XYZ file of C-alpha atoms in Angstrom:
556
model
C 0.105 0.179 -0.066
C 2.806 2.346 1.004
C 4.504 1.441 -2.282
C 1.775 2.244 -4.368
C 1.280 5.563 -2.655
C 4.873 6.192 -3.393
C 4.673 5.307 -6.990
C 1.463 7.505 -7.584
C 3.372 10.618 -5.838
C 6.604 10.239 -8.176
C 4.081 9.530 -11.007
C 2.215 13.112 -10.190
C 5.595 14.551 -9.418
C 6.922 13.774 -12.675
C 3.969 14.833 -14.659
C 4.070 17.988 -12.774
C 7.653 18.783 -13.902
C 6.626 17.866 -17.430
C 3.707 20.152 -17.571
C 5.635 22.986 -15.820
C 8.367 22.510 -18.670
C 5.932 22.862 -21.631
C 4.530 25.898 -19.928
C 7.880 27.502 -19.626
C 8.738 26.430 -23.485
C 5.652 27.771 -24.571
C 6.071 31.224 -22.682
C 9.557 31.877 -23.737
C 10.478 30.059 -27.061
C 11.521 33.257 -28.678
C 13.859 34.015 -26.080
C 15.371 30.355 -25.769
C 15.876 29.930 -29.343
C 17.440 33.511 -29.723
C 20.078 32.482 -26.600
C 20.732 29.175 -28.276
C 21.085 30.610 -31.783
C 23.395 33.142 -30.514
C 25.694 30.517 -28.555
C 26.055 28.317 -31.370
C 26.929 30.921 -33.838
C 29.274 32.304 -31.483
C 31.139 28.782 -31.083
C 30.924 28.257 -34.628
C 32.613 31.721 -35.538
C 35.305 31.045 -32.867
C 36.223 27.598 -33.967
C 36.084 28.652 -37.899
C 38.468 31.626 -37.096
C 40.842 29.572 -34.652
C 40.943 26.714 -37.494
C 41.806 29.178 -40.306
C 44.330 31.032 -38.331
C 42.617 34.351 -38.488
C 43.165 36.383 -35.333
C 40.352 37.726 -33.177
C 39.382 39.168 -30.004
C 36.698 38.204 -27.506
C 34.739 40.991 -25.831
C 32.900 39.972 -22.886
C 29.560 42.218 -22.726
C 29.143 42.075 -19.023
C 31.427 40.627 -16.333
C 28.654 38.326 -14.854
C 27.429 37.023 -18.186
C 28.083 33.627 -19.913
C 29.597 32.881 -23.228
C 26.320 33.580 -24.908
C 26.703 37.237 -24.085
C 30.106 37.784 -25.819
C 31.182 39.365 -28.964
C 33.640 38.078 -31.511
C 35.945 41.067 -33.330
C 38.070 40.750 -36.246
C 40.274 43.538 -37.438
C 42.306 44.251 -40.475
C 45.950 45.925 -40.465
C 45.125 49.187 -42.157
C 46.764 52.562 -41.215
C 44.276 55.111 -42.226
C 42.281 57.204 -40.250
C 38.958 55.612 -41.239
C 37.538 52.577 -40.017
C 34.726 50.347 -41.744
C 32.782 48.488 -39.040
C 30.563 45.608 -40.389
C 28.394 44.755 -37.258
C 26.835 41.562 -37.244
C 24.145 40.082 -34.829
C 25.029 36.310 -33.742
C 21.403 35.578 -34.029
C 21.498 36.023 -37.745
C 22.728 33.056 -39.758
C 23.287 34.455 -42.965
C 24.965 37.677 -41.467
C 27.156 35.368 -39.696
C 28.271 33.631 -42.947
C 28.807 36.753 -44.593
C 31.079 37.984 -41.912
C 33.199 34.834 -41.869
C 33.373 35.235 -45.720
C 34.583 38.746 -45.121
C 37.030 37.851 -42.406
C 38.710 35.408 -44.917
C 39.031 38.006 -47.502
C 40.740 40.227 -45.079
C 43.956 37.785 -45.147
C 44.574 39.140 -48.388
C 43.248 42.818 -47.787
C 45.910 45.403 -48.744
C 43.890 48.683 -48.583
C 44.738 51.112 -45.934
C 41.466 51.463 -44.672
C 40.841 49.755 -41.431
C 37.979 47.131 -41.366
C 36.339 45.971 -37.955
C 34.085 42.759 -38.490
C 32.060 42.627 -35.161
C 29.903 39.469 -34.467
C 27.688 40.991 -31.935
C 26.101 39.100 -28.829
C 22.788 40.139 -26.930
C 21.520 42.200 -30.022
C 17.855 41.021 -29.888
C 16.876 43.034 -26.861
C 18.637 46.400 -26.446
C 21.731 46.362 -28.972
C 24.135 45.586 -25.995
C 26.869 44.271 -28.197
C 26.780 46.988 -30.838
C 27.015 49.784 -27.935
C 30.004 47.654 -26.510
C 31.544 47.922 -29.761
C 30.895 51.663 -30.385
C 31.978 52.600 -26.868
C 35.817 51.950 -28.536
C 35.377 55.210 -30.961
C 36.235 58.455 -29.702
C 36.140 60.372 -33.027
C 32.528 59.643 -34.794
C 33.755 61.035 -38.014
C 36.224 58.309 -38.651
C 33.801 55.627 -38.116
C 31.452 54.250 -40.560
C 28.758 51.156 -39.698
C 27.412 48.898 -41.996
C 24.829 46.531 -39.915
C 23.943 43.521 -41.547
C 20.733 42.171 -39.850
C 19.727 39.308 -42.623
C 18.971 35.857 -40.961
C 17.984 33.401 -43.928
C 19.545 33.706 -47.099
C 17.602 36.514 -48.852
C 16.145 36.876 -52.453
C 16.344 40.594 -52.087
C 18.142 43.149 -50.032
C 16.722 46.117 -48.332
C 18.914 49.297 -47.733
C 17.812 51.373 -44.600
C 19.501 54.575 -45.127
C 18.068 56.670 -42.372
C 16.136 56.494 -38.924
C 13.701 58.716 -37.006
C 14.908 62.276 -37.844
C 18.476 61.324 -39.348
C 19.817 60.452 -42.787
C 22.969 58.944 -43.573
C 25.075 61.275 -45.507
C 25.542 61.629 -49.406
C 29.072 60.541 -48.990
C 28.085 57.104 -47.708
C 24.775 56.765 -49.626
C 26.216 57.327 -52.933
C 29.390 54.908 -53.268
C 26.935 52.206 -51.471
C 24.159 52.752 -54.472
C 26.569 52.501 -57.032
C 28.228 49.274 -55.456
C 24.824 47.860 -55.346
C 24.230 48.873 -58.793
C 26.947 47.543 -60.492
C 26.581 44.093 -58.496
C 24.263 41.056 -59.365
C 22.354 41.610 -56.163
C 18.650 42.103 -56.157
C 17.793 45.152 -53.734
C 15.710 47.966 -53.225
C 15.521 51.048 -50.797
C 13.260 50.292 -47.559
C 12.407 54.041 -47.728
C 12.178 55.814 -51.144
C 11.582 59.180 -49.760
C 14.052 61.261 -47.545
C 11.461 63.272 -46.413
C 9.739 60.322 -44.312
C 12.953 59.986 -42.244
C 13.467 63.696 -41.809
C 9.890 64.123 -40.427
C 10.312 61.056 -37.980
C 7.063 59.181 -39.694
C 8.902 55.986 -39.474
C 11.275 54.714 -36.488
C 13.812 53.277 -39.109
C 16.310 50.358 -37.682
C 16.813 50.131 -34.345
C 20.916 49.766 -34.760
C 21.058 53.001 -36.559
C 19.308 54.917 -33.931
C 21.712 53.497 -31.568
C 24.718 54.512 -33.782
C 23.384 58.143 -34.457
C 22.993 58.473 -30.684
C 26.782 58.229 -30.633
C 26.964 60.423 -33.813
C 28.417 57.707 -36.020
C 26.802 57.202 -39.525
C 26.006 54.205 -41.086
C 23.432 52.051 -42.670
C 21.855 48.962 -42.178
C 20.649 46.068 -44.742
C 17.831 43.593 -44.223
C 16.681 40.661 -46.336
C 13.268 39.696 -47.935
C 12.408 36.124 -48.747
C 8.802 35.353 -50.399
C 6.135 33.269 -48.500
C 6.002 30.663 -51.136
C 9.443 30.892 -53.116
C 9.480 29.729 -56.871
C 11.434 26.963 -58.120
C 13.299 29.459 -60.396
C 14.396 31.747 -57.568
C 17.658 32.369 -56.568
C 19.067 33.608 -53.291
C 22.064 35.753 -52.411
C 25.476 33.922 -51.306
C 27.209 35.068 -48.335
C 30.493 35.311 -50.767
C 28.875 37.968 -53.010
C 27.556 39.793 -49.981
C 31.121 40.169 -48.684
C 32.495 41.120 -51.932
C 30.079 44.099 -52.458
C 30.364 45.367 -48.796
C 34.194 45.043 -48.897
C 34.739 46.828 -52.555
C 32.346 49.306 -50.800
C 34.782 50.015 -47.932
C 37.571 50.238 -50.338
C 35.659 53.444 -51.958
C 34.936 55.597 -48.835
C 36.753 58.548 -47.874
C 37.490 59.627 -44.263
C 37.100 61.635 -42.152
C 33.473 62.800 -43.121
C 33.569 66.359 -41.960
C 31.258 68.046 -44.061
C 28.514 65.384 -44.395
C 25.569 66.315 -46.894
C 22.344 65.216 -45.156
C 20.129 67.379 -47.222
C 20.547 65.680 -50.596
C 17.735 64.927 -52.912
C 16.812 60.977 -53.874
C 14.573 59.751 -56.722
C 13.892 56.240 -56.920
C 12.174 55.784 -59.989
C 10.354 52.414 -61.337
C 12.782 49.656 -62.412
C 15.445 50.323 -59.551
C 16.952 53.029 -60.965
C 18.210 55.821 -58.336
C 19.430 59.266 -58.827
C 20.930 61.627 -55.972
C 21.616 64.991 -56.100
C 23.562 66.825 -53.861
C 22.451 70.047 -51.934
C 24.164 72.521 -54.035
C 22.929 71.044 -57.384
C 19.172 71.147 -55.764
C 19.741 74.570 -54.749
C 20.850 75.559 -58.075
C 17.823 73.703 -59.825
C 15.536 75.586 -57.027
C 16.722 79.026 -57.728
C 16.467 78.206 -61.559
C 12.669 77.291 -61.256
C 12.264 80.459 -59.055
C 13.889 82.692 -61.542
C 11.659 81.318 -64.522
C 8.653 81.864 -62.222
C 9.452 85.465 -61.306
C 9.954 86.080 -65.151
C 6.749 84.838 -65.933
C 5.330 86.974 -62.837
C 7.094 90.169 -64.141
C 5.633 89.394 -67.727
C 1.971 88.691 -66.315
C 2.369 92.064 -64.023
C 3.281 93.925 -66.953
C 0.091 93.244 -68.962
C -2.152 93.041 -66.136
C -0.915 95.249 -63.267
C -4.037 96.864 -62.260
C -5.629 93.378 -61.713
C -2.752 92.085 -59.890
C -2.926 94.844 -57.389
C -6.483 94.365 -56.807
C -5.915 90.496 -56.129
C -3.164 91.455 -53.675
C -5.063 93.719 -51.939
C -8.089 91.636 -51.611
C -5.809 88.433 -50.290
C -4.194 90.726 -47.423
C -7.667 92.172 -46.662
C -9.302 88.713 -46.445
C -6.320 87.143 -44.526
C -8.704 86.088 -41.975
C -10.720 84.051 -44.108
C -7.500 81.601 -44.344
C -7.166 81.754 -40.518
C -10.695 80.730 -40.037
C -10.302 77.615 -42.672
C -7.012 76.794 -40.907
C -8.813 76.819 -37.462
C -11.759 74.626 -38.957
C -9.005 71.938 -40.553
C -7.286 71.575 -37.017
C -10.793 71.168 -35.113
C -12.111 68.688 -37.736
C -9.095 66.646 -37.668
C -8.792 66.536 -33.860
C -12.766 66.275 -33.235
C -12.525 63.006 -35.878
C -9.652 61.639 -33.890
C -11.231 62.170 -30.322
C -14.512 60.844 -31.527
C -12.826 57.559 -32.598
C -11.028 57.069 -29.496
C -13.903 57.683 -27.439
C -16.150 55.249 -29.377
C -13.591 52.553 -29.217
C -12.872 52.987 -25.166
C -16.680 53.331 -24.418
C -17.696 50.222 -26.660
C -14.393 47.965 -25.842
C -13.605 49.384 -22.304
C -11.478 46.139 -21.486
C -9.586 46.106 -24.896
C -5.905 48.242 -24.398
C -6.152 50.986 -27.000
C -4.718 51.273 -29.593
C -1.730 48.661 -28.561
C -4.278 45.770 -29.095
C -4.999 46.764 -32.645
C -3.083 44.951 -35.601
C -1.521 47.288 -38.180
C -4.473 46.683 -40.683
C -6.964 47.449 -38.012
C -5.323 50.786 -37.039
C -4.752 51.868 -40.693
C -8.383 51.096 -41.456
C -9.255 53.234 -38.245
C -7.108 55.922 -39.612
C -8.804 55.927 -42.936
C -12.290 56.146 -41.270
C -11.109 58.953 -38.896
C -9.690 60.825 -42.018
C -12.946 60.482 -43.809
C -14.606 61.865 -40.980
C -12.692 64.746 -40.521
C -13.117 65.881 -44.330
C -16.726 65.753 -43.859
C -16.691 67.710 -40.377
C -14.816 70.214 -42.379
C -17.447 70.536 -45.147
C -19.824 71.440 -42.286
C -18.436 75.069 -42.431
C -20.184 75.723 -45.860
C -23.261 77.914 -44.229
C -20.661 80.077 -42.575
C -18.522 80.867 -45.962
C -21.953 80.939 -47.972
C -22.569 84.407 -46.408
C -19.165 85.844 -46.692
C -19.233 88.105 -49.588
C -15.880 87.499 -51.494
C -15.704 89.425 -54.955
C -14.499 86.951 -58.055
C -14.126 83.872 -55.668
C -12.788 81.653 -58.328
C -9.938 83.964 -58.949
C -9.295 84.541 -55.320
C -9.243 80.960 -54.399
C -6.711 80.324 -57.246
C -4.740 83.359 -56.479
C -4.438 82.576 -52.739
C -3.744 79.141 -53.403
C -0.738 80.128 -55.303
C 0.731 82.292 -52.811
C 0.362 79.464 -50.143
C 2.045 77.370 -52.539
C 5.157 79.519 -53.130
C 5.295 80.240 -49.296
C 5.435 76.434 -48.624
C 8.098 75.585 -51.066
C 10.205 78.477 -49.895
C 9.742 77.437 -46.031
C 10.890 73.667 -47.453
C 13.988 74.946 -49.028
C 15.070 76.946 -45.717
C 14.388 73.905 -43.528
C 15.346 70.970 -45.640
C 15.956 70.575 -49.315
C 15.171 67.048 -49.187
C 11.357 68.142 -48.946
C 11.732 70.524 -52.152
C 10.851 67.751 -54.614
C 7.275 67.362 -53.114
C 6.766 70.801 -53.117
C 7.716 71.751 -56.584
C 5.542 68.954 -57.681
C 2.431 70.590 -55.906
C 3.599 73.837 -56.883
C 3.321 73.155 -60.380
C -0.461 71.524 -60.285
C -1.256 74.288 -58.095
C -0.276 77.041 -60.614
C -1.769 74.945 -63.391
C -5.306 74.593 -61.710
C -5.124 78.250 -60.584
C -4.894 79.020 -64.482
C -7.282 76.556 -65.958
C -10.708 77.631 -66.297
C -12.377 74.375 -66.925
C -13.590 72.706 -63.640
C -12.790 69.025 -64.793
C -9.202 69.824 -65.609
C -8.925 71.811 -62.022
C -10.260 68.783 -60.225
C -7.507 66.635 -62.103
C -4.854 68.822 -61.109
C -6.060 68.621 -57.434
C -5.765 64.754 -57.696
C -2.462 64.546 -59.028
C -1.064 67.435 -56.281
C -1.156 64.539 -53.135
C 0.305 61.815 -55.465
C 3.818 62.330 -53.795
C 1.969 62.070 -50.393
C 0.036 59.115 -51.413
C 3.378 57.103 -52.549
C 4.968 58.081 -49.018
C 2.106 56.886 -47.174
C 1.976 53.589 -49.154
C 5.833 53.109 -48.492
C 5.311 53.879 -44.878
C 2.327 51.184 -44.649
C 5.030 48.541 -46.289
C 7.331 49.089 -43.498
C 4.818 48.438 -41.218
C 5.135 51.587 -39.036
C 2.244 52.769 -37.264
C 3.112 56.266 -36.565
C 0.543 58.036 -39.086
C -2.275 55.473 -37.944
C -1.651 56.098 -34.071
C -1.625 59.887 -34.834
C -5.072 59.818 -36.327
C -6.591 57.251 -33.915
C -5.022 57.875 -30.830
C -4.815 61.910 -30.181
C -2.823 63.024 -27.411
C -4.291 66.664 -26.642
C -1.868 67.294 -24.095
C 1.119 67.034 -26.113
C 2.095 70.178 -28.189
C 3.719 68.043 -30.893
C 0.289 66.721 -31.814
C -1.133 70.238 -31.962
C 1.851 71.271 -34.183
C 1.615 68.256 -36.692
C -2.070 68.858 -37.031
C -1.339 72.549 -38.015
C 1.118 71.277 -40.413
C -1.485 69.094 -41.867
C -3.926 71.910 -42.423
C -1.265 74.334 -43.793
C -0.508 71.488 -46.530
C -4.315 70.833 -47.113
C -5.298 74.507 -47.473
C -4.141 75.010 -51.106
C -6.011 72.038 -51.956
C -9.179 73.184 -50.431
C -8.819 76.433 -51.841
C -8.365 74.646 -55.330
C -11.457 72.515 -54.753
C -13.516 75.733 -53.839
C -12.417 77.145 -57.263
C -13.765 74.395 -59.193
C -17.023 74.289 -57.475
C -17.453 77.779 -58.026
C -16.596 77.656 -61.852
C -18.800 74.412 -62.179
C -22.026 76.187 -60.657
C -24.148 77.607 -63.279
C -25.035 81.347 -63.771
C -28.076 82.310 -61.486
C -29.605 83.805 -65.002
C -29.548 80.564 -66.756
C -29.785 77.847 -64.041
C -32.379 75.312 -63.897
C -33.907 76.460 -60.552
C -34.193 80.034 -61.646
C -36.617 78.743 -64.509
C -38.438 76.547 -62.539
C -38.769 79.378 -59.617
C -38.732 82.722 -61.288
C -39.424 84.308 -58.066
C -36.618 82.705 -56.201
C -33.862 85.221 -55.626
C -29.789 84.377 -56.198
C -29.555 84.339 -52.364
C -32.473 81.900 -51.964
C -31.006 79.691 -54.575
C -27.548 79.679 -52.828
C -29.267 78.856 -49.541
C -30.992 75.779 -51.326
C -27.519 74.595 -52.564
C -26.208 74.822 -49.104
C -29.131 73.035 -47.461
C -28.690 70.236 -50.037
C -25.100 70.018 -49.435
C -25.563 69.890 -45.834
C -27.878 66.969 -46.098
C -25.482 65.183 -48.160
C -22.638 65.585 -45.838
C -24.331 64.708 -42.757
C -25.743 61.733 -44.430
C -22.182 60.736 -45.269
C -21.290 61.479 -41.705
C -23.647 58.766 -40.577
C -22.666 56.277 -42.870
C -18.804 56.622 -41.743
C -20.061 56.707 -37.903
C -21.734 53.265 -38.529
C -18.501 51.852 -40.355
C -16.506 52.806 -37.256
C -18.838 51.310 -35.004
C -18.793 48.259 -37.168
C -14.972 48.105 -37.527
C -14.915 48.574 -33.608
C -17.130 45.666 -33.039
C -14.959 43.434 -35.104
C -11.726 43.819 -33.267
């Protein structure tokens, strides 16, 4: 009897131990696999380097850590001032293979530039290995970082040349683009618009944020593999990756004292990339301004009286634009607050917005943006009673002034933003000059193409900065109010051109069908009827968007 009881206790103890081990393995598989992968790769790196007679240094990341928190460093015998740092996280198998291939090539490396290949431990959590290596540097201008964050052999490389608020200098990006284009590696830019980095619309690669925290310039390379690779697909080999990186390192010039971070980048379909430095961008901008000024002088010489009248009307009616901007800011903020309130009141136990997936957040942001546009159009009764002579010309002329002011402001702040503003200014000039409403609306639709492409690029990266801005307003943060004001200023010329198109598309009162059916109605009464119809349509659309919001919230 006692033996049976003992056997049962042992069985229960064994079953409990197995169940406990299964729970631990289910809760922490990423951490366990990461530590195991780092340890195995570190052992593989040290054994390979030792067997092939390549000298290396082991760096302990913390005195009380085990071998899994070590880094291995291989150095060349260069005597130049500059150092090219190839940083490789030990939990990325392909990157480790490429680093070993580069280390083998250093045995015959006869270039004066210094090469430092760092196999970094404990990178998945806080870039501890990278921080440990960067602490060796005293002169940031003499170091350049290449962070190779690629795990399986990729079919395509992605170049990260910036991070939140920062951009890699032209002296680093230009030779890298040339090296990649001359190789047989498939690659693409992760962010195709420098303004996305400059406006901090994406976080960027974490390693670059760490490096720029120490004022060290660099870039990161990641890889992409399709979910279902085709039989004819080919992956990049570690040897080819090492060849491209070392050839690129040999083309660098140190130190980087006058870093150009205001260059213009054009990425066109087909993989072609064009880079213009700050001086060329300034010359092109001055040329465009010179041509515009010449056309303006020719126009003013022929239409001096009309031009003076429109300038005076613009400055006399400046309060109208302040009112429009205020309505835009209030509409965007009110839509964001309404969405967050509806979500938190209907789903009080669900964390907001952290519990939402990326598609859910972008759907919510799209609905919020639609609602803000509809709320803005509720101002129609106010502006219908404001008497503005020659409304169509007033709206067109005012949109040109705001476009020119925006382009000049972008040029003074950062030249990387100028191409988008020049694109918008061209179509604003065109829409303000054309007399036909259809052509005006076509130009208005073409103006935000840069912004649409940029938003698509941001969505591809998985960044949720824009989505969170629209669905989760922080009314106590001054930065959110400033961002909302900037969006309102960007949208103002488009709204003015839309108003111009609406005015020109309206039939004259003397021949309108409403005037024929009701000859006793005055022009003011006809205008009020139109405003009522528009308000009914806008209110109906607002109700539809609210229903869609509630449906989306219920499905989360």
